[in-house]
Short mmCIF file of C-alpha atoms in Angstrom, two decimals:
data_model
loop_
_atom_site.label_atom_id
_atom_site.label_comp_id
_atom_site.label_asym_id
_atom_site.label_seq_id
_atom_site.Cartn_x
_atom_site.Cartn_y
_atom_site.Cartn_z
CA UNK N 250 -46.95 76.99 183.30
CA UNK N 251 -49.04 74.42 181.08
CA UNK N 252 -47.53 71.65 179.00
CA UNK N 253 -50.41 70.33 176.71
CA UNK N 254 -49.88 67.09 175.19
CA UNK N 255 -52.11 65.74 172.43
CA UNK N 256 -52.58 62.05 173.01
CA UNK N 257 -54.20 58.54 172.08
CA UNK N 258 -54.88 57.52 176.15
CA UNK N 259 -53.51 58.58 179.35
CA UNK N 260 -54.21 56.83 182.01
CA UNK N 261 -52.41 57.10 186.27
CA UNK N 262 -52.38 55.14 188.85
CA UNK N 263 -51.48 55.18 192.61
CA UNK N 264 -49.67 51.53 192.42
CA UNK N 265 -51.88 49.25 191.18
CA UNK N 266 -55.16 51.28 191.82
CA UNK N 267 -56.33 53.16 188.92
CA UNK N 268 -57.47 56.57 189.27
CA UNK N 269 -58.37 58.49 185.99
CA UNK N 270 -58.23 57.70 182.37
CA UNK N 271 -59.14 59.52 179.36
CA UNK N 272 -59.15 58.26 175.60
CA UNK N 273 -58.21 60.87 172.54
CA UNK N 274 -57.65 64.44 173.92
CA UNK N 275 -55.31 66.52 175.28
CA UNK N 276 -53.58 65.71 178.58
CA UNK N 277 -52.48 68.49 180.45
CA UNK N 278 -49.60 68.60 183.25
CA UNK N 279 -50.11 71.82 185.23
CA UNK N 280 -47.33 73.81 187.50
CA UNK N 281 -48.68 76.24 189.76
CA UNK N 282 -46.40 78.98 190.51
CA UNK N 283 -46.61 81.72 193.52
CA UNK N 284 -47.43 84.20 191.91
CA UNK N 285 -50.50 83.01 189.76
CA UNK N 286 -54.00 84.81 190.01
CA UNK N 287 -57.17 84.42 188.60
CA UNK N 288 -55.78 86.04 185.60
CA UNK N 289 -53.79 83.15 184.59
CA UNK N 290 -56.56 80.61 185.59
CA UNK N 291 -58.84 82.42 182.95
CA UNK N 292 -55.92 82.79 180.60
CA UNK N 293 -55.04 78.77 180.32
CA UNK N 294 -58.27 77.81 180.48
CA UNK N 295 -59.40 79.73 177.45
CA UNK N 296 -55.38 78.05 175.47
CA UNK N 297 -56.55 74.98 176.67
CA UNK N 298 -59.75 74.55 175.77
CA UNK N 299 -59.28 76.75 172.13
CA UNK N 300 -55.28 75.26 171.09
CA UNK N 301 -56.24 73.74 167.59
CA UNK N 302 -54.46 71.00 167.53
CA UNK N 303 -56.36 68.20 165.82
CA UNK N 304 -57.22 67.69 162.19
CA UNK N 305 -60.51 68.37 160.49
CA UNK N 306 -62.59 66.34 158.79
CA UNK N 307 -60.53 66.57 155.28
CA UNK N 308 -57.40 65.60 157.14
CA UNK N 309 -56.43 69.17 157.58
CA UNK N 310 -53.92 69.61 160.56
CA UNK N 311 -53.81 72.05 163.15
CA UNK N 312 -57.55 72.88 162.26
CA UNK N 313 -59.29 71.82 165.48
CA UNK N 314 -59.69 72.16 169.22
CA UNK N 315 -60.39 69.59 171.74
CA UNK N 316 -64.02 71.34 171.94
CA UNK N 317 -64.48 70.92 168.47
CA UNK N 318 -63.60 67.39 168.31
CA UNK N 319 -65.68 66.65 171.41
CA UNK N 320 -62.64 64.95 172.91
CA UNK N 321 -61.68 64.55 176.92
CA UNK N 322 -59.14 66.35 178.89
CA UNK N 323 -56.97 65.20 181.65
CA UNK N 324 -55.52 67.44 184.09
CA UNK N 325 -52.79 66.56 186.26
CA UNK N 326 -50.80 69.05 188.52
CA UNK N 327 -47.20 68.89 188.60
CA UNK N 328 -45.44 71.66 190.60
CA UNK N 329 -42.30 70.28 189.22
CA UNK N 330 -42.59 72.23 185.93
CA UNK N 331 -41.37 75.31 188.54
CA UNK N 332 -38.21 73.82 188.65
CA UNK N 333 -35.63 76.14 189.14
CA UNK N 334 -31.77 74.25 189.09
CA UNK N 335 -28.90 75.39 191.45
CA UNK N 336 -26.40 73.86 189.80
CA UNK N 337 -27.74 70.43 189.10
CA UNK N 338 -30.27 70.04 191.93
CA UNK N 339 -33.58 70.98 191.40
CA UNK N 340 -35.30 74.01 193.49
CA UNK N 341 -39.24 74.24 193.87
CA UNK N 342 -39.57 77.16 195.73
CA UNK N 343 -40.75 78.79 192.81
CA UNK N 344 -44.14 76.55 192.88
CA UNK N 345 -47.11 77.40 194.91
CA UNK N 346 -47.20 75.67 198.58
CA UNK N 347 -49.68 72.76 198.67
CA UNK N 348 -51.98 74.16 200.69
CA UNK N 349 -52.62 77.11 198.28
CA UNK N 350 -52.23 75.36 195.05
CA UNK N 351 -54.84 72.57 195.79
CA UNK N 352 -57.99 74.54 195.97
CA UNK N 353 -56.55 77.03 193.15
CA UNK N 354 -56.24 73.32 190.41
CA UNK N 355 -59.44 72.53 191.89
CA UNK N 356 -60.59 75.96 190.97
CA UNK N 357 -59.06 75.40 186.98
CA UNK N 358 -60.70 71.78 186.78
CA UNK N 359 -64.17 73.79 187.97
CA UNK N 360 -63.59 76.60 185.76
CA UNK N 361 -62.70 73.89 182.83
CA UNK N 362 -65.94 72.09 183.60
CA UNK N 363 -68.09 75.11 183.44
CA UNK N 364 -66.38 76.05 179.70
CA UNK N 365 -67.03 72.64 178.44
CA UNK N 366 -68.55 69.87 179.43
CA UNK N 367 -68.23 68.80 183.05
CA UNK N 368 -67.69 64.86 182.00
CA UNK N 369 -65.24 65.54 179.36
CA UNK N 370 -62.69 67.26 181.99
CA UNK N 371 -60.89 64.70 184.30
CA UNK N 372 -58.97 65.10 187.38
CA UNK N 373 -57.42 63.21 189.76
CA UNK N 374 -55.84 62.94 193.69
CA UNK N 375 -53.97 66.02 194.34
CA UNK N 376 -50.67 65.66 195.94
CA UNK N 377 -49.97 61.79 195.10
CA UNK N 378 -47.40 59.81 193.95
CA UNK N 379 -48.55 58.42 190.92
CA UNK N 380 -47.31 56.59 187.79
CA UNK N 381 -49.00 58.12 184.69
CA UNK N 382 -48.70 56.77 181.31
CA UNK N 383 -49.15 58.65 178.21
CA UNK N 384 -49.72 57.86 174.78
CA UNK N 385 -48.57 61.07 172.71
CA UNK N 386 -49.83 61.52 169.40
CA UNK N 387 -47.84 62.74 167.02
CA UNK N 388 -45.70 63.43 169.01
CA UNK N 389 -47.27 66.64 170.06
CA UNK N 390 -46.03 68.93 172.63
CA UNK N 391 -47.27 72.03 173.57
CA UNK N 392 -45.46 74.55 175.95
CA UNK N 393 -48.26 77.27 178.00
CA UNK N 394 -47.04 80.31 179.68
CA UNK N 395 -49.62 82.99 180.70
CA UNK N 396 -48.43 86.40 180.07
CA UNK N 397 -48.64 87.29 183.85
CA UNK N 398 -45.89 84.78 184.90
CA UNK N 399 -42.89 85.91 186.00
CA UNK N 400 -39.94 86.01 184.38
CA UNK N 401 -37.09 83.04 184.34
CA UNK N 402 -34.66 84.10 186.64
CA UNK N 403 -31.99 83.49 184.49
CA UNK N 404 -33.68 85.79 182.17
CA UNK N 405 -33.98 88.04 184.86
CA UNK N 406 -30.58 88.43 186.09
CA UNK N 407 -29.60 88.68 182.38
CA UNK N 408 -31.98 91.79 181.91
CA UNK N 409 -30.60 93.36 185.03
CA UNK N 410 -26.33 93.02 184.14
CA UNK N 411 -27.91 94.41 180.94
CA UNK N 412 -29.45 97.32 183.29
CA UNK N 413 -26.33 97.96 185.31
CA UNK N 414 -24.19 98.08 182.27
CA UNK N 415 -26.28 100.86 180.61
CA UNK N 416 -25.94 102.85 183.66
CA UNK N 417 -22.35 102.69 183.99
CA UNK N 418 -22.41 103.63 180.51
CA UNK N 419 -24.26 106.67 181.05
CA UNK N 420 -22.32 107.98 184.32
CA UNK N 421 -19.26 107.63 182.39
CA UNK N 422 -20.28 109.90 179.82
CA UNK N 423 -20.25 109.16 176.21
CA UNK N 424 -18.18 106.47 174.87
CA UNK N 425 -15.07 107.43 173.33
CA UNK N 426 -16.44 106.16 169.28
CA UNK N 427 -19.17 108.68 170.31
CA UNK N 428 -16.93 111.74 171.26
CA UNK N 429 -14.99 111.12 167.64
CA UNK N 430 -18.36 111.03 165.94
CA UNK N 431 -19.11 114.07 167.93
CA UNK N 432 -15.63 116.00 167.71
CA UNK N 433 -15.24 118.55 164.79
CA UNK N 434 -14.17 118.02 161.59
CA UNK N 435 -10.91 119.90 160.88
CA UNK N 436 -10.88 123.36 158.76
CA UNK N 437 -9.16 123.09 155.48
CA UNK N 438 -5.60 124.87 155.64
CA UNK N 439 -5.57 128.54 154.85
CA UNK N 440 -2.92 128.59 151.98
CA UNK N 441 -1.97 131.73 153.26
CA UNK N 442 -1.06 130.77 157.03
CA UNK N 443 2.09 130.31 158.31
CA UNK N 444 3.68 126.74 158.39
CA UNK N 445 4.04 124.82 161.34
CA UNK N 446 3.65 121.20 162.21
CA UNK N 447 0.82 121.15 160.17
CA UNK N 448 2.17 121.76 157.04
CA UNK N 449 5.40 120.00 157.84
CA UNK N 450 3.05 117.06 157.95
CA UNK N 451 0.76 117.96 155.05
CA UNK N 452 4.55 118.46 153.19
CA UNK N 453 5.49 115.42 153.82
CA UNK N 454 1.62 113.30 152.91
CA UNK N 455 2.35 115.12 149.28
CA UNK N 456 6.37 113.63 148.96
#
């Protein structure tokens, strides 16, 4: 998952020690899942680099990228955007280990470089605690999912009640408002028949 954020300046620090800034561009917070390939490194790096979301030069909104504008991108991971909650504590087991996910952002910041322009694309110390301030513009907010991430498990367990429902559905047999859309419509009466409870009843409709 990518949240892209359109901003003024971002700047973070490790205390008082600055370690990358960036002026008008997009600043981009990056979680890592375990189950991210390639596929979602090209995928994000294409949104990224291609999300219009600057004006043009007639004021025109939403009309240009951050490669169009020639602006800077900073590109911070944050394995807390795989946040899963059990109840109200927050689970990361969703996010990739460290020791996996630091050569694979290293991987996106090369693969960001090689798309655009290597100084224009800023990184910083993976791992750290830092304190990283942000000056959104507009604001704007933008929300990245690559179509090979899996699923909220919410959304998940959702789908599969939904599943197990059908099926007990199905080895029950037909509901019962299908068997009375299914059942017969009665014959008319055959004036000549003999009357029973029938026409007792029909007798009785016409009183």
């Amino acid at each position: 998952m990518v949240i892209a954020l359109k901003v003024l300046i971002t700047s973070y620090h490790m205390g008082e020690v600055p370690i990358s800034s960036i002026g008008r561009g997009l600043c981009v917070l990056l979680g890592i899942s375990m189950e991210d390939t390639q596929k979602d490194v090209d995928y994000m790096v294409r949104k990224i680099l291609n999300l219009r979301l600057f004006d043009d030069e007639n004021g025109r909104a939403w009309s240009k990228s951050v490669m169009d504008k020639e602006y800077e991108v900073l590109c911070v991971s944050q394995f807390t955007l795989q946040c899963i909650l059990k109840g109200n504590k927050p689970d990361f087991h969703a996010a990739m280990p460290a020791e996996l996910s630091q050569p694979f952002y290293n991987n996106i910041l090369e693969h960001l470089r090689s798309t655009y322009k290597p100084e224009m694309i800023k990184g910083g110390q993976f791992g750290a605690y830092m304190q990283v301030h942000i000056q959104n513009d507009g604001p704007v907010t933008i929300e990245l999912v690559s179509p090979s991430a899996p699923m909220d498990p919410k959304q998940l367990a959702k789908q599969e009640k939904q599943q197990q429902r059908k099926e007990k559905q199905r080895s029950k047999g037909p509901s019962e408002s299908g068997r009375e859309r299914a059942a017969p419509r009665p014959r008319a009466q055959d004036p000549n028949a003999s009357s029973g409870a029938d026409g007792d009843v029909s007798s009785e409709r016409e009183t």
